[in-house]
PDB file of C-alpha atoms in Angstrom:
ATOM      1  CA  THR A   1     -79.679 -54.451   6.091  1.00 41.00           C
ATOM      2  CA  GLN A   2     -78.051 -51.157   4.672  1.00 52.00           C
ATOM      3  CA  SER A   3     -79.955 -48.257   3.917  1.00 73.00           C
ATOM      4  CA  GLN A   4     -79.540 -47.126   0.180  1.00 78.00           C
ATOM      5  CA  ARG A   5     -77.302 -44.152   1.384  1.00 79.00           C
ATOM      6  CA  ASP A   6     -75.036 -46.203   3.707  1.00 82.00           C
ATOM      7  CA  ASN A   7     -74.330 -48.316   0.248  1.00 84.00           C
ATOM      8  CA  LEU A   8     -73.064 -45.431  -1.512  1.00 89.00           C
ATOM      9  CA  ASN A   9     -69.265 -46.338  -1.413  1.00 93.00           C
ATOM     10  CA  GLU A  10     -66.179 -47.128  -3.384  1.00 94.00           C
ATOM     11  CA  ARG A  11     -67.022 -50.683  -4.126  1.00 94.00           C
ATOM     12  CA  VAL A  12     -70.399 -50.099  -5.227  1.00 93.00           C
ATOM     13  CA  LEU A  13     -69.197 -47.347  -7.954  1.00 95.00           C
ATOM     14  CA  PHE A  14     -66.032 -48.551  -9.010  1.00 96.00           C
ATOM     15  CA  ASP A  15     -65.536 -52.586  -8.047  1.00 95.00           C
ATOM     16  CA  GLY A  16     -65.712 -54.828 -11.188  1.00 93.00           C
ATOM     17  CA  THR A  17     -69.233 -54.427 -12.302  1.00 94.00           C
ATOM     18  CA  GLY A  18     -70.131 -51.142 -10.416  1.00 94.00           C
ATOM     19  CA  TRP A  19     -71.816 -48.600 -11.706  1.00 94.00           C
ATOM     20  CA  ALA A  20     -69.324 -46.221 -12.659  1.00 97.00           C
ATOM     21  CA  ASN A  21     -67.840 -49.316 -14.840  1.00 97.00           C
ATOM     22  CA  VAL A  22     -71.029 -50.615 -16.546  1.00 96.00           C
ATOM     23  CA  MET A  23     -73.579 -47.836 -16.902  1.00 96.00           C
ATOM     24  CA  TYR A  24     -74.200 -46.372 -19.819  1.00 96.00           C
ATOM     25  CA  PRO A  25     -71.377 -47.022 -21.843  1.00 96.00           C
ATOM     26  CA  GLN A  26     -72.605 -45.410 -25.087  1.00 96.00           C
ATOM     27  CA  VAL A  27     -73.324 -42.524 -23.870  1.00 97.00           C
ATOM     28  CA  ARG A  28     -71.614 -41.563 -20.523  1.00 97.00           C
ATOM     29  CA  ALA A  29     -69.433 -39.118 -22.214  1.00 97.00           C
ATOM     30  CA  GLY A  30     -72.441 -36.818 -22.233  1.00 97.00           C
ATOM     31  CA  LEU A  31     -73.378 -37.615 -18.606  1.00 97.00           C
ATOM     32  CA  TYR A  32     -72.422 -36.655 -15.229  1.00 97.00           C
ATOM     33  CA  LEU A  33     -72.629 -39.378 -12.685  1.00 97.00           C
ATOM     34  CA  LEU A  34     -73.956 -38.137  -9.963  1.00 95.00           C
ATOM     35  CA  VAL A  35     -73.358 -39.600  -6.049  1.00 95.00           C
ATOM     36  CA  ASP A  36     -76.468 -38.813  -4.340  1.00 91.00           C
ATOM     37  CA  ALA A  37     -77.172 -37.862  -0.337  1.00 87.00           C
ATOM     38  CA  GLY A  38     -74.771 -40.235   1.730  1.00 85.00           C
ATOM     39  CA  TRP A  39     -71.495 -39.567  -0.427  1.00 91.00           C
ATOM     40  CA  ASP A  40     -69.694 -37.390   2.162  1.00 89.00           C
ATOM     41  CA  ILE A  41     -70.706 -38.438   5.481  1.00 84.00           C
ATOM     42  CA  PRO A  42     -70.193 -41.757   7.336  1.00 81.00           C
ATOM     43  CA  GLU A  43     -72.302 -44.412   7.644  1.00 82.00           C
ATOM     44  CA  GLY A  44     -75.458 -44.745   9.747  1.00 79.00           C
ATOM     45  CA  THR A  45     -75.652 -40.556  10.031  1.00 76.00           C
ATOM     46  CA  ALA A  46     -78.900 -39.701  10.663  1.00 70.00           C
ATOM     47  CA  SER A  47     -81.412 -37.895   8.481  1.00 71.00           C
ATOM     48  CA  ALA A  48     -82.358 -35.314  11.135  1.00 66.00           C
ATOM     49  CA  GLY A  49     -81.121 -33.710  14.630  1.00 65.00           C
ATOM     50  CA  PRO A  50     -77.693 -32.711  14.954  1.00 65.00           C
ATOM     51  CA  ASP A  51     -75.987 -35.184  12.210  1.00 72.00           C
ATOM     52  CA  LEU A  52     -77.708 -32.388   9.725  1.00 74.00           C
ATOM     53  CA  SER A  53     -74.409 -30.615  10.621  1.00 71.00           C
ATOM     54  CA  LEU A  54     -71.884 -33.213   9.249  1.00 77.00           C
ATOM     55  CA  ARG A  55     -73.511 -32.874   5.678  1.00 82.00           C
ATOM     56  CA  GLY A  56     -72.302 -30.855   2.994  1.00 79.00           C
ATOM     57  CA  SER A  57     -68.367 -31.417   3.804  1.00 86.00           C
ATOM     58  CA  LEU A  58     -68.274 -31.919  -0.181  1.00 89.00           C
ATOM     59  CA  VAL A  59     -65.172 -34.592   0.838  1.00 91.00           C
ATOM     60  CA  PRO A  60     -65.274 -38.096  -0.040  1.00 93.00           C
ATOM     61  CA  ASP A  61     -66.030 -40.318   3.477  1.00 91.00           C
ATOM     62  CA  ALA A  62     -62.625 -41.826   4.004  1.00 91.00           C
ATOM     63  CA  LYS A  63     -64.383 -45.192   4.786  1.00 92.00           C
ATOM     64  CA  ARG A  64     -66.582 -45.081   2.150  1.00 92.00           C
ATOM     65  CA  PHE A  65     -63.779 -44.185  -0.248  1.00 94.00           C
ATOM     66  CA  PRO A  66     -60.435 -45.494   1.235  1.00 94.00           C
ATOM     67  CA  SER A  67     -58.339 -44.920  -1.912  1.00 94.00           C
ATOM     68  CA  PHE A  68     -59.006 -41.410  -2.344  1.00 94.00           C
ATOM     69  CA  ARG A  69     -56.237 -39.617   0.409  1.00 92.00           C
ATOM     70  CA  GLY A  70     -54.614 -36.308   0.890  1.00 92.00           C
ATOM     71  CA  THR A  71     -56.155 -32.846   1.343  1.00 92.00           C
ATOM     72  CA  PRO A  72     -59.737 -32.072   1.106  1.00 90.00           C
ATOM     73  CA  ALA A  73     -59.521 -30.904  -2.464  1.00 92.00           C
ATOM     74  CA  GLY A  74     -57.140 -33.813  -3.416  1.00 94.00           C
ATOM     75  CA  ARG A  75     -59.218 -36.754  -2.043  1.00 95.00           C
ATOM     76  CA  LEU A  76     -62.262 -35.095  -3.880  1.00 96.00           C
ATOM     77  CA  LYS A  77     -59.980 -34.733  -7.264  1.00 96.00           C
ATOM     78  CA  ALA A  78     -58.943 -38.070  -7.043  1.00 96.00           C
ATOM     79  CA  PHE A  79     -62.595 -38.752  -6.779  1.00 96.00           C
ATOM     80  CA  SER A  80     -63.223 -36.944 -10.151  1.00 97.00           C
ATOM     81  CA  ASP A  81     -60.500 -38.207 -12.231  1.00 97.00           C
ATOM     82  CA  ALA A  82     -61.873 -42.154 -11.250  1.00 97.00           C
ATOM     83  CA  VAL A  83     -65.029 -41.143 -12.832  1.00 97.00           C
ATOM     84  CA  LYS A  84     -63.622 -39.417 -15.613  1.00 97.00           C
ATOM     85  CA  ALA A  85     -61.091 -42.203 -16.261  1.00 97.00           C
ATOM     86  CA  ARG A  86     -64.193 -44.308 -17.033  1.00 97.00           C
ATOM     87  CA  GLY A  87     -65.251 -41.937 -19.697  1.00 97.00           C
ATOM     88  CA  TRP A  88     -67.989 -40.248 -17.854  1.00 98.00           C
ATOM     89  CA  LEU A  89     -68.518 -36.132 -18.945  1.00 97.00           C
ATOM     90  CA  GLY A  90     -67.529 -35.726 -15.208  1.00 97.00           C
ATOM     91  CA  LEU A  91     -68.685 -36.025 -11.259  1.00 97.00           C
ATOM     92  CA  ALA A  92     -71.774 -34.318 -10.129  1.00 97.00           C
ATOM     93  CA  VAL A  93     -72.436 -34.067  -6.268  1.00 96.00           C
ATOM     94  CA  TRP A  94     -75.354 -33.597  -4.293  1.00 93.00           C
ATOM     95  CA  VAL A  95     -75.003 -31.025  -1.560  1.00 94.00           C
ATOM     96  CA  PRO A  96     -77.628 -30.090   1.532  1.00 92.00           C
ATOM     97  CA  CYS A  97     -79.736 -26.959   1.317  1.00 91.00           C
ATOM     98  CA  HIS A  98     -77.549 -25.511   4.409  1.00 88.00           C
ATOM     99  CA  VAL A  99     -73.698 -25.082   4.961  1.00 86.00           C
ATOM    100  CA  HIS A 100     -71.503 -28.109   6.649  1.00 81.00           C
ATOM    101  CA  GLY A 101     -71.561 -26.813  10.095  1.00 77.00           C
ATOM    102  CA  ASP A 102     -74.825 -25.340   9.991  1.00 78.00           C
ATOM    103  CA  MET A 103     -77.151 -26.904  13.056  1.00 72.00           C
ATOM    104  CA  PRO A 104     -81.276 -27.172  13.531  1.00 70.00           C
ATOM    105  CA  GLY A 105     -83.326 -24.517  15.223  1.00 68.00           C
ATOM    106  CA  PRO A 106     -82.345 -20.533  15.197  1.00 66.00           C
ATOM    107  CA  LYS A 107     -79.111 -20.781  17.744  1.00 66.00           C
ATOM    108  CA  GLY A 108     -77.453 -23.309  15.388  1.00 68.00           C
ATOM    109  CA  ARG A 109     -77.989 -21.666  12.261  1.00 73.00           C
ATOM    110  CA  LEU A 110     -74.880 -20.204  10.848  1.00 75.00           C
ATOM    111  CA  ALA A 111     -74.993 -16.271   9.996  1.00 78.00           C
ATOM    112  CA  ASP A 112     -75.596 -15.508   6.393  1.00 81.00           C
ATOM    113  CA  GLU A 113     -71.765 -14.156   6.325  1.00 85.00           C
ATOM    114  CA  ALA A 114     -70.470 -17.181   7.993  1.00 86.00           C
ATOM    115  CA  ALA A 115     -72.417 -19.352   5.281  1.00 88.00           C
ATOM    116  CA  ARG A 116     -71.344 -17.108   2.593  1.00 91.00           C
ATOM    117  CA  ARG A 117     -67.350 -18.264   3.639  1.00 91.00           C
ATOM    118  CA  VAL A 118     -67.976 -21.687   3.924  1.00 91.00           C
ATOM    119  CA  LEU A 119     -69.985 -21.816   0.690  1.00 93.00           C
ATOM    120  CA  ALA A 120     -66.940 -20.413  -0.748  1.00 93.00           C
ATOM    121  CA  GLU A 121     -64.412 -22.503   0.607  1.00 92.00           C
ATOM    122  CA  ARG A 122     -66.076 -25.587  -0.840  1.00 92.00           C
ATOM    123  CA  MET A 123     -66.643 -24.262  -4.195  1.00 92.00           C
ATOM    124  CA  ALA A 124     -62.962 -23.517  -4.584  1.00 91.00           C
ATOM    125  CA  ILE A 125     -62.430 -27.108  -3.180  1.00 91.00           C
ATOM    126  CA  CYS A 126     -65.052 -28.448  -6.103  1.00 92.00           C
ATOM    127  CA  ARG A 127     -62.974 -25.925  -8.813  1.00 92.00           C
ATOM    128  CA  GLU A 128     -59.729 -26.973  -7.788  1.00 91.00           C
ATOM    129  CA  ALA A 129     -61.124 -30.800  -8.186  1.00 93.00           C
ATOM    130  CA  GLY A 130     -62.758 -30.486 -11.497  1.00 94.00           C
ATOM    131  CA  VAL A 131     -66.343 -30.843 -10.200  1.00 94.00           C
ATOM    132  CA  ASP A 132     -68.570 -28.585 -11.824  1.00 91.00           C
ATOM    133  CA  TYR A 133     -72.187 -29.823 -10.935  1.00 97.00           C
ATOM    134  CA  TRP A 134     -73.875 -29.181  -7.792  1.00 96.00           C
ATOM    135  CA  LYS A 135     -77.380 -30.729  -7.062  1.00 96.00           C
ATOM    136  CA  ILE A 136     -78.829 -28.814  -4.257  1.00 94.00           C
ATOM    137  CA  ASP A 137     -81.622 -30.743  -2.781  1.00 90.00           C
ATOM    138  CA  TRP A 138     -83.257 -31.012   0.637  1.00 89.00           C
ATOM    139  CA  GLY A 139     -81.493 -29.704   3.791  1.00 88.00           C
ATOM    140  CA  LEU A 140     -82.147 -27.089   6.410  1.00 86.00           C
ATOM    141  CA  HIS A 141     -83.253 -24.123   4.172  1.00 87.00           C
ATOM    142  CA  CYS A 142     -84.456 -26.101   1.565  1.00 86.00           C
ATOM    143  CA  MET A 143     -88.095 -24.547   1.462  1.00 86.00           C
ATOM    144  CA  GLN A 144     -86.368 -21.022   1.441  1.00 88.00           C
ATOM    145  CA  ALA A 145     -86.004 -19.221  -1.717  1.00 89.00           C
ATOM    146  CA  ASP A 146     -83.975 -16.659  -0.530  1.00 91.00           C
ATOM    147  CA  TYR A 147     -81.238 -19.377   0.972  1.00 90.00           C
ATOM    148  CA  ARG A 148     -81.238 -21.037  -2.207  1.00 93.00           C
ATOM    149  CA  ARG A 149     -80.290 -17.548  -4.069  1.00 93.00           C
ATOM    150  CA  MET A 150     -77.500 -16.735  -1.727  1.00 93.00           C
ATOM    151  CA  MET A 151     -76.236 -20.119  -2.617  1.00 93.00           C
ATOM    152  CA  THR A 152     -76.604 -19.573  -6.499  1.00 95.00           C
ATOM    153  CA  GLU A 153     -74.817 -16.038  -6.135  1.00 94.00           C
ATOM    154  CA  VAL A 154     -71.797 -17.483  -4.285  1.00 93.00           C
ATOM    155  CA  ALA A 155     -71.223 -19.974  -7.538  1.00 93.00           C
ATOM    156  CA  ARG A 156     -71.356 -17.392  -9.658  1.00 92.00           C
ATOM    157  CA  GLU A 157     -68.646 -15.070  -7.881  1.00 91.00           C
ATOM    158  CA  TYR A 158     -66.376 -18.071  -6.601  1.00 90.00           C
ATOM    159  CA  ALA A 159     -66.848 -21.049  -9.042  1.00 90.00           C
ATOM    160  CA  PRO A 160     -68.225 -19.262 -12.553  1.00 88.00           C
ATOM    161  CA  GLY A 161     -68.487 -22.748 -14.069  1.00 90.00           C
ATOM    162  CA  LEU A 162     -70.277 -24.491 -11.675  1.00 93.00           C
ATOM    163  CA  ILE A 163     -73.488 -25.619 -12.654  1.00 96.00           C
ATOM    164  CA  VAL A 164     -76.423 -25.265  -9.885  1.00 96.00           C
ATOM    165  CA  GLU A 165     -79.460 -27.666  -9.766  1.00 96.00           C
ATOM    166  CA  HIS A 166     -82.009 -26.602  -7.518  1.00 93.00           C
ATOM    167  CA  ALA A 167     -84.615 -29.614  -6.327  1.00 87.00           C
ATOM    168  CA  VAL A 168     -87.258 -28.735  -3.799  1.00 81.00           C
ATOM    169  CA  CYS A 169     -88.763 -32.164  -2.017  1.00 78.00           C
ATOM    170  CA  GLN A 170     -92.116 -32.180  -2.666  1.00 73.00           C
ATOM    171  CA  PRO A 171     -94.533 -35.247  -3.372  1.00 71.00           C
ATOM    172  CA  PRO A 172     -95.431 -36.492  -7.074  1.00 69.00           C
ATOM    173  CA  PHE A 173     -97.408 -33.986  -8.917  1.00 64.00           C
ATOM    174  CA  SER A 174    -100.493 -36.204  -8.727  1.00 65.00           C
ATOM    175  CA  GLN A 175    -100.489 -35.723  -4.753  1.00 69.00           C
ATOM    176  CA  MET A 176     -99.172 -32.470  -4.836  1.00 67.00           C
ATOM    177  CA  GLY A 177    -102.138 -30.744  -2.474  1.00 72.00           C
ATOM    178  CA  ASN A 178    -100.979 -27.078  -3.163  1.00 75.00           C
ATOM    179  CA  ILE A 179    -100.312 -27.330  -6.418  1.00 77.00           C
ATOM    180  CA  GLU A 180    -100.528 -23.234  -6.549  1.00 82.00           C
ATOM    181  CA  GLY A 181     -97.980 -22.484  -3.861  1.00 78.00           C
ATOM    182  CA  ARG A 182     -95.763 -25.328  -5.654  1.00 77.00           C
ATOM    183  CA  LYS A 183     -96.144 -23.133  -8.982  1.00 81.00           C
ATOM    184  CA  ALA A 184     -95.199 -20.052  -7.400  1.00 84.00           C
ATOM    185  CA  LEU A 185     -92.211 -21.556  -5.336  1.00 81.00           C
ATOM    186  CA  THR A 186     -90.655 -22.843  -8.972  1.00 83.00           C
ATOM    187  CA  LYS A 187     -91.278 -19.600 -10.385  1.00 88.00           C
ATOM    188  CA  THR A 188     -89.128 -18.083  -7.961  1.00 89.00           C
ATOM    189  CA  LEU A 189     -86.678 -20.712  -8.106  1.00 88.00           C
ATOM    190  CA  LEU A 190     -86.082 -20.665 -12.062  1.00 91.00           C
ATOM    191  CA  PRO A 191     -83.904 -17.263 -12.693  1.00 91.00           C
ATOM    192  CA  TYR A 192     -81.250 -18.784 -10.599  1.00 91.00           C
ATOM    193  CA  SER A 193     -81.585 -22.330 -11.477  1.00 94.00           C
ATOM    194  CA  ASP A 194     -79.069 -23.751 -14.108  1.00 95.00           C
ATOM    195  CA  VAL A 195     -81.244 -26.715 -13.649  1.00 93.00           C
ATOM    196  CA  PHE A 196     -84.455 -26.964 -12.124  1.00 87.00           C
ATOM    197  CA  ARG A 197     -85.550 -30.451 -10.862  1.00 85.00           C
ATOM    198  CA  LEU A 198     -89.393 -31.096 -10.687  1.00 77.00           C
ATOM    199  CA  TYR A 199     -88.766 -33.905  -8.232  1.00 74.00           C
ATOM    200  CA  ASP A 200     -90.818 -36.912  -8.684  1.00 67.00           C
ATOM    201  CA  VAL A 201     -93.541 -36.858 -11.005  1.00 64.00           C
ATOM    202  CA  ALA A 202     -94.766 -40.438  -9.933  1.00 58.00           C
ATOM    203  CA  ASP A 203     -94.802 -42.857  -7.545  1.00 54.00           C
ATOM    204  CA  PRO A 204     -91.494 -45.018  -8.294  1.00 49.00           C
TER     205      PRO A 204
END
């Protein structure tokens, strides 16, 4: 049985009745097609441990998307162009709240300046590829407001047109527990979020 993340690939998106071809035809010109967690990593990548460092490459995984070849920016642009060719406003991408190469634990964490350099490189790739929406979701620094602020600051400098969505993993509001703490975090994140997603508000 494939996990949901392992089922995100070129066939599911673009073949025949693939999502990009059949979803929301009347309104897709005003919608971004978002590829969620898994699009830029090999199938079977774990959600914890050293595998976390693989996330955030922002390059379509070669086995998932074999038709998109060339340089990292070229592969991402081909992906973006394929989405736009089907009438969507553009391609939006899931991004972890850490940078590619960041590792769990204090010894594995990239220093802030190194993280900024990696972010600037990835944002330049997205700018060249015509990708202008980042969904910054879970990751090594998910609950660290300062790290999220840094990601937005780098976007403002290196990719001024990039729409930055912050989404902090949390349970539905009906099960939140420390709702005052969550409200305080939300208030902190709002000033540097172009879009703020409340995460799940009810059980699926």
